[in-house]
Tab-separated table of C-alpha atoms in Angstrom:
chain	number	residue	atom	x	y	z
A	163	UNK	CA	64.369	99.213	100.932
A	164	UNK	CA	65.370	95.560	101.615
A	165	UNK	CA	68.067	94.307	103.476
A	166	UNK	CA	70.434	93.165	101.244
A	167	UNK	CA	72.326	89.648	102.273
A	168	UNK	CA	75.240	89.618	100.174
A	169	UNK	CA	76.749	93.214	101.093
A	170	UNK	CA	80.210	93.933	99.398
A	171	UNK	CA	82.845	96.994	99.643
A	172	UNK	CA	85.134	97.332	96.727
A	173	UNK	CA	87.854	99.771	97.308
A	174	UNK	CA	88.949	100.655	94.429
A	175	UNK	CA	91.692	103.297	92.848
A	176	UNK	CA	91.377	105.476	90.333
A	177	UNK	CA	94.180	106.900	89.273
A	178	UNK	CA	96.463	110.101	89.402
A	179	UNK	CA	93.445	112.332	87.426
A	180	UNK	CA	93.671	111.423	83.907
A	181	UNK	CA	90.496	109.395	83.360
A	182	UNK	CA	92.234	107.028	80.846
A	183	UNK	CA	94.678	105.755	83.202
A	184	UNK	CA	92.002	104.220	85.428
A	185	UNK	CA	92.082	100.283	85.454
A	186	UNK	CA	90.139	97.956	83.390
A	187	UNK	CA	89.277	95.853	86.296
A	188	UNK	CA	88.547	99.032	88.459
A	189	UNK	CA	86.063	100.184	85.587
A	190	UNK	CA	84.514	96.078	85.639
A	191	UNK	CA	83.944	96.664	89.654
A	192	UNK	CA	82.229	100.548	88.390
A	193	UNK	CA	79.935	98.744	85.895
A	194	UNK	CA	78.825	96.514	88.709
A	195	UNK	CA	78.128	98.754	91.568
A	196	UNK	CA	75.062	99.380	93.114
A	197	UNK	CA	76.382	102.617	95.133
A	198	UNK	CA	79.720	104.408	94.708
A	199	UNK	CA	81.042	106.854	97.302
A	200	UNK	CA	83.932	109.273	95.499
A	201	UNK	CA	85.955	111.372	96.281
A	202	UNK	CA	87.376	115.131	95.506
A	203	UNK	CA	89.842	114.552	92.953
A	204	UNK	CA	87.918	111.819	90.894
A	205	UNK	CA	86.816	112.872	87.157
A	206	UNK	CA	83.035	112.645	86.727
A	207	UNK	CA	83.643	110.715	83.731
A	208	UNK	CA	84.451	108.207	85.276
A	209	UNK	CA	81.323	107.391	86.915
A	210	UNK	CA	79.752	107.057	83.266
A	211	UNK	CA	81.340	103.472	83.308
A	212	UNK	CA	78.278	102.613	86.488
A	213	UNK	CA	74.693	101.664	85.370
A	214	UNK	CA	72.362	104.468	84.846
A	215	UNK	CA	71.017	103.239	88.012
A	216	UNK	CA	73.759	103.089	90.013
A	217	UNK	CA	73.539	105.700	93.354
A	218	UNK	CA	76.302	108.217	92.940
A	219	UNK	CA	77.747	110.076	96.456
A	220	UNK	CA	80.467	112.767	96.411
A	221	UNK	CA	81.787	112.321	99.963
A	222	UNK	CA	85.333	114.276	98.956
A	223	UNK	CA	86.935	116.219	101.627
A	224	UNK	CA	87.372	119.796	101.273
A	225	UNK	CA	87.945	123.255	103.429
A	226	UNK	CA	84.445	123.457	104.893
A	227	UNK	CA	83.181	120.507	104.333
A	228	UNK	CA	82.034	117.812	107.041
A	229	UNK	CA	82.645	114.786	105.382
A	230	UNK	CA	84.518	112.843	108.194
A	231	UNK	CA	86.307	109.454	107.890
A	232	UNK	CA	83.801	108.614	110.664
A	233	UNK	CA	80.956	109.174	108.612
A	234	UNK	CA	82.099	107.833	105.799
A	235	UNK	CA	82.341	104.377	107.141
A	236	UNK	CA	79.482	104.509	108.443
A	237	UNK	CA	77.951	104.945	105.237
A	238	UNK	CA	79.156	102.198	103.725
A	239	UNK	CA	77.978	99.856	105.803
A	240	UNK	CA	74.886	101.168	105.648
A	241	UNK	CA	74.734	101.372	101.950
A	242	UNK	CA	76.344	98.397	101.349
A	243	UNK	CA	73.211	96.615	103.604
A	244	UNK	CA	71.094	98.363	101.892
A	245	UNK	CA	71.695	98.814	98.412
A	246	UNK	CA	74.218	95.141	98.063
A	247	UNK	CA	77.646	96.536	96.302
A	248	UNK	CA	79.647	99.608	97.415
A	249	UNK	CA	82.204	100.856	95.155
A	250	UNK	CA	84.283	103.121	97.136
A	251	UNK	CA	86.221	105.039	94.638
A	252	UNK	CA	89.537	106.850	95.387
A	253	UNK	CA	91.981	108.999	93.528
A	254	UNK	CA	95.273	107.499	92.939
A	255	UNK	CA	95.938	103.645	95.249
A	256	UNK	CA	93.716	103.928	98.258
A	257	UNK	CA	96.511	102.263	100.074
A	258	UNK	CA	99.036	105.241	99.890
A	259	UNK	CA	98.331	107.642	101.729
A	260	UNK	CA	94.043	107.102	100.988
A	261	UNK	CA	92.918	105.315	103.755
A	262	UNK	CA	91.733	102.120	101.757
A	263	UNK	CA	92.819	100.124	104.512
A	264	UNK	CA	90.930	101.644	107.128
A	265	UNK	CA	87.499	101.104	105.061
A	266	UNK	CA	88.188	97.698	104.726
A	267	UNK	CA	89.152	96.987	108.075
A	268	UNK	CA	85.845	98.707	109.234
A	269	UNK	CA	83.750	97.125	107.147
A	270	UNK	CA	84.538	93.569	107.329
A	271	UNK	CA	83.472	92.938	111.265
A	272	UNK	CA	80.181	93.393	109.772
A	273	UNK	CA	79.924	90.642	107.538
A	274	UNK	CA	80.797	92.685	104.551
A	275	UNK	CA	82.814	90.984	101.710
A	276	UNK	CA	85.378	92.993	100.605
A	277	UNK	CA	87.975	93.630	97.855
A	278	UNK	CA	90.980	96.321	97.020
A	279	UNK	CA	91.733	97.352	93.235
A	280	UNK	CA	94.753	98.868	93.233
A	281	UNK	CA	95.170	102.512	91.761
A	282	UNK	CA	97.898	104.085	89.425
A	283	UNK	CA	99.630	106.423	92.287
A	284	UNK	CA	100.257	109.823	91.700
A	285	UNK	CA	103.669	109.491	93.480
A	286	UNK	CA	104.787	107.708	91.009
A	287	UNK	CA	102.864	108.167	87.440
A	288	UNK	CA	102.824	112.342	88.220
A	289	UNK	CA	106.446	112.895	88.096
A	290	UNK	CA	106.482	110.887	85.231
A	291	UNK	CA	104.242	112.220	82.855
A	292	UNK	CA	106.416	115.413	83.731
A	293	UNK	CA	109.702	113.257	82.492
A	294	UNK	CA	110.660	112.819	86.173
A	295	UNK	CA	111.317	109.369	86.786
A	296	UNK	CA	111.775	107.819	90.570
A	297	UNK	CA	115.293	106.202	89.426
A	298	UNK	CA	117.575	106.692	87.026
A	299	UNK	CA	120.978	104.756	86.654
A	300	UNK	CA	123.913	106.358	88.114
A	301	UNK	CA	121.274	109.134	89.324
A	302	UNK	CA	119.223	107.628	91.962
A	303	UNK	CA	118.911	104.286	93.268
A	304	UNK	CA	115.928	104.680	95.531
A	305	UNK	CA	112.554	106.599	96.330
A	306	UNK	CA	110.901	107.831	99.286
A	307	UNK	CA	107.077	108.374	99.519
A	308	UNK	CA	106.431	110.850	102.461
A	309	UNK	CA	103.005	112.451	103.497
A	310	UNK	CA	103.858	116.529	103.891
A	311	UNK	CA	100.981	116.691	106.625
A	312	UNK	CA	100.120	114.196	109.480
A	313	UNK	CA	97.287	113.398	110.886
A	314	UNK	CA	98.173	116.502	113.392
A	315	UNK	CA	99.293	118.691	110.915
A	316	UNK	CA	102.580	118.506	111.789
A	317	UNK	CA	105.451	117.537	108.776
A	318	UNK	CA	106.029	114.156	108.696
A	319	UNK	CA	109.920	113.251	110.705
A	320	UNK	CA	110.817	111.015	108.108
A	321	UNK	CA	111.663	113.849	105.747
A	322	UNK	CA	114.817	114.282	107.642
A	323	UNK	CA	115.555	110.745	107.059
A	324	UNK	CA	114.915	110.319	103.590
A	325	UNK	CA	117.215	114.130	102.954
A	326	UNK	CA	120.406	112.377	104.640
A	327	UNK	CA	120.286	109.838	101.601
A	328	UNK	CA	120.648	110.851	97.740
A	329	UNK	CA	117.000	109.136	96.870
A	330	UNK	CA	114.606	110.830	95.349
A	331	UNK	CA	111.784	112.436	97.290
A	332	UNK	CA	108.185	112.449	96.706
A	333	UNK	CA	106.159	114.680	99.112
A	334	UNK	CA	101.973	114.131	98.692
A	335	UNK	CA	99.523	116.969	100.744
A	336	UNK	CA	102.561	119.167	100.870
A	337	UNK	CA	101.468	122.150	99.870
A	338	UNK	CA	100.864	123.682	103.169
A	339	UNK	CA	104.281	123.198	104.337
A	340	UNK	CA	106.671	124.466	101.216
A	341	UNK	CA	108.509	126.672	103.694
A	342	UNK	CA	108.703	123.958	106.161
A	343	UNK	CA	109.964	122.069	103.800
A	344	UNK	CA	112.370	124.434	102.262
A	345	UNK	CA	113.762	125.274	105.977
A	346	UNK	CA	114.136	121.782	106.361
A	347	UNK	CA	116.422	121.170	103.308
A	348	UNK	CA	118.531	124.388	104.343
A	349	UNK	CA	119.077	123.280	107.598
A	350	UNK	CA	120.344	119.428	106.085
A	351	UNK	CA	122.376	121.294	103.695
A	352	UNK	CA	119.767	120.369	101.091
A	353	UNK	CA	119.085	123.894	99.568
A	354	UNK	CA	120.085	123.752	96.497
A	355	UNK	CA	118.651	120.112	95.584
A	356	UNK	CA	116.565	120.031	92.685
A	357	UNK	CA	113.418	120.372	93.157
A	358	UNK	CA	109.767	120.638	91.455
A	359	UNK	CA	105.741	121.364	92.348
A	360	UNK	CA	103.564	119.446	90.086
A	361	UNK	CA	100.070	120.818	89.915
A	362	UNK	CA	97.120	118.457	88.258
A	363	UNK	CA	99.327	115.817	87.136
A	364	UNK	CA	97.802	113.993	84.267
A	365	UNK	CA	95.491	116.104	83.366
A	366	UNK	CA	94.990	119.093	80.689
A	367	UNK	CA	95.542	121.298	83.703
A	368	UNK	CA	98.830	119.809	84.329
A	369	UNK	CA	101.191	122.815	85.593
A	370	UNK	CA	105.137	122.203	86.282
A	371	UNK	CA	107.639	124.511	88.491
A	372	UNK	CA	111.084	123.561	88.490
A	373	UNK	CA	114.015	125.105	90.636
A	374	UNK	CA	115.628	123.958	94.114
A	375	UNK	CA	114.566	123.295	97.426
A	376	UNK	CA	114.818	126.614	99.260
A	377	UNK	CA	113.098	128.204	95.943
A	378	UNK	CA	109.693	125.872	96.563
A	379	UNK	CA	107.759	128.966	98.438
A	380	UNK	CA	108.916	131.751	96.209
A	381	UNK	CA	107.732	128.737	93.346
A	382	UNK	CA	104.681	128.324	94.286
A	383	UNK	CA	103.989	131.738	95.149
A	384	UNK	CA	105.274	133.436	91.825
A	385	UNK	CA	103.186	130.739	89.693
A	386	UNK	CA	100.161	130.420	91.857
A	387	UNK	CA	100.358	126.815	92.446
A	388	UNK	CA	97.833	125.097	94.471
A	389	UNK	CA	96.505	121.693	95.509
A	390	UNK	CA	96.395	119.138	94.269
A	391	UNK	CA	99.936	118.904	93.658
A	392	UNK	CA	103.378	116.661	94.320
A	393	UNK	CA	106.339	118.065	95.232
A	394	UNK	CA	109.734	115.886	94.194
A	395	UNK	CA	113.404	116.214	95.845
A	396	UNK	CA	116.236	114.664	94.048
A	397	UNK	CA	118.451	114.937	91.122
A	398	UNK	CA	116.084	113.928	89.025
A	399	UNK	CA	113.488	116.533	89.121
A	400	UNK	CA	117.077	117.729	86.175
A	401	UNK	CA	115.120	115.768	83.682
A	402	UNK	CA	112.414	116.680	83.812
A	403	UNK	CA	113.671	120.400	82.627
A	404	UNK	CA	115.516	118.406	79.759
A	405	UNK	CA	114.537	118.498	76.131
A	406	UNK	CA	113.774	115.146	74.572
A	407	UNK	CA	116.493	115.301	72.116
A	408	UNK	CA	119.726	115.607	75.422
A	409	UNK	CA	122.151	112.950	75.185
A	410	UNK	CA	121.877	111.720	78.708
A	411	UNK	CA	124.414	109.572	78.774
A	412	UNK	CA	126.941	112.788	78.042
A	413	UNK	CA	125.143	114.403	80.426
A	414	UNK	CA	125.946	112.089	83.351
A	415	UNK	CA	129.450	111.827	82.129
A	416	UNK	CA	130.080	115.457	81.974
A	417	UNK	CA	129.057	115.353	85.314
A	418	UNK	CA	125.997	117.335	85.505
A	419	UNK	CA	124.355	115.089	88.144
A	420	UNK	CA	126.082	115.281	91.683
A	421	UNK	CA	125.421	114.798	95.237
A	422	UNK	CA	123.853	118.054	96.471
A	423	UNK	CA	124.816	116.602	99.984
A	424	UNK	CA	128.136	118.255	99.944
């Protein structure tokens, strides 16, 4: 095959699992790739939206699998030389927590043009299609987006941080570390914070598991949840429980929300 002189990698996020809450422009940079790398979590019908011809690569990371970031980048450049335009196509943003950044950066001392679609996050659009929002007025004022494993494994510090405020907690690749995590909230005098595992969010497999923080393990255990999943902290994870028709405003007056700080 040729060498191709106008090489491109597009970056480009799509979305929390649902297939229908992928971007239009993301789908325009699909219809015009030449090769696109995807990962675990993507829908397959979502590659329907490239050309018949377009070169399709699952390079998801899994248990068992050897599908290093090293290799991946790699493979880009090669593919993007090779074939002209790589679509490199993530679940959720590829700039929270997905690495987009990295591909880019690796990419472009090459002589690679390159471009970032931005991707519906699952922090965010996962606890709300389960009626969680990130803020709510006179509930919570803030957010916190916090990666439950580090590149060593090890639970991210800032989780201590974010428990000593009353914002609402998101925790992505946390499923590994629910008693961790529920220790953690004990010790901070977090235990009984609301709290809720979101399994599949978006999707016709969506499961939910509400309770507090210290209940996450027994959670997860008693309704075999697994990943993928988000795990949210904060006051309110309470409406998310809540049936469409509650009067919220009563509810906040009769003082059903409160700081679980002590």
């Amino acid at each position: 095959m040729s060498r191709k002189t106008n090489p491109k990698l597009t970056v480009v996020g799509a979305g929390p699992g649902d297939p229908d809450l992928i971007t239009l422009k993301a789908v325009k940079a699909l219809q015009n790739a030449n090769v696109v790398l995807y990962d675990a979590l993507i829908d397959p019908v979502l590659l329907e939206h490239c050309p018949a011809e377009t070169e399709k690569i699952y390079v998801g990371k899994r248990p068992g699998q050897s599908h290093s970031q090293d290799w991946i980048n790699e493979l880009i450049v090669e593919k993007a030389f090779a074939a002209g335009h790589v679509v490199r196509l993530k679940g959720g943003d590829p700039y929270v927590f997905g690495r987009g950044q990295e591909e880019l950066a690796y990419a472009r001392p090459f002589g690679i043009e390159t471009d970032y679609v931005p991707g519906l996050s699952s922090a965010l659009a996962v606890p709300g299609n389960a009626g969680i929002p990130m803020t709510a007025r006179g509930v919570s004022e803030s957010f916190w987006v916090i990666t439950g494993t580090k590149t060593d494994g090890s639970l991210s510090r800032d989780l201590c941080l974010a428990l000593c405020s009353t914002a609402t907690i998101v925790v992505l690749m946390g499923m590994n570390k629910l008693q961790e995590i529920a220790d953690l909230c004990v010790q901070m005098g977090r235990a009984d914070v609301p709290a809720a595992i979101l399994q599949n969010g978006t999707t016709a497999e969506q499961r939910t598991a509400i309770g507090t923080a210290q209940e996450l393990p027994r959670l997860a255990l008693e309704q075999k949840l697994s990943n993928p999943a988000v795990i949210v902290l904060g006051e309110v994870v309470r409406y998310g429980s809540a049936t469409p028709s509650t009067d919220w405003q009563e509810f906040l007056q009769n003082g059903q929300f409160f700081d679980t700080r002590g």
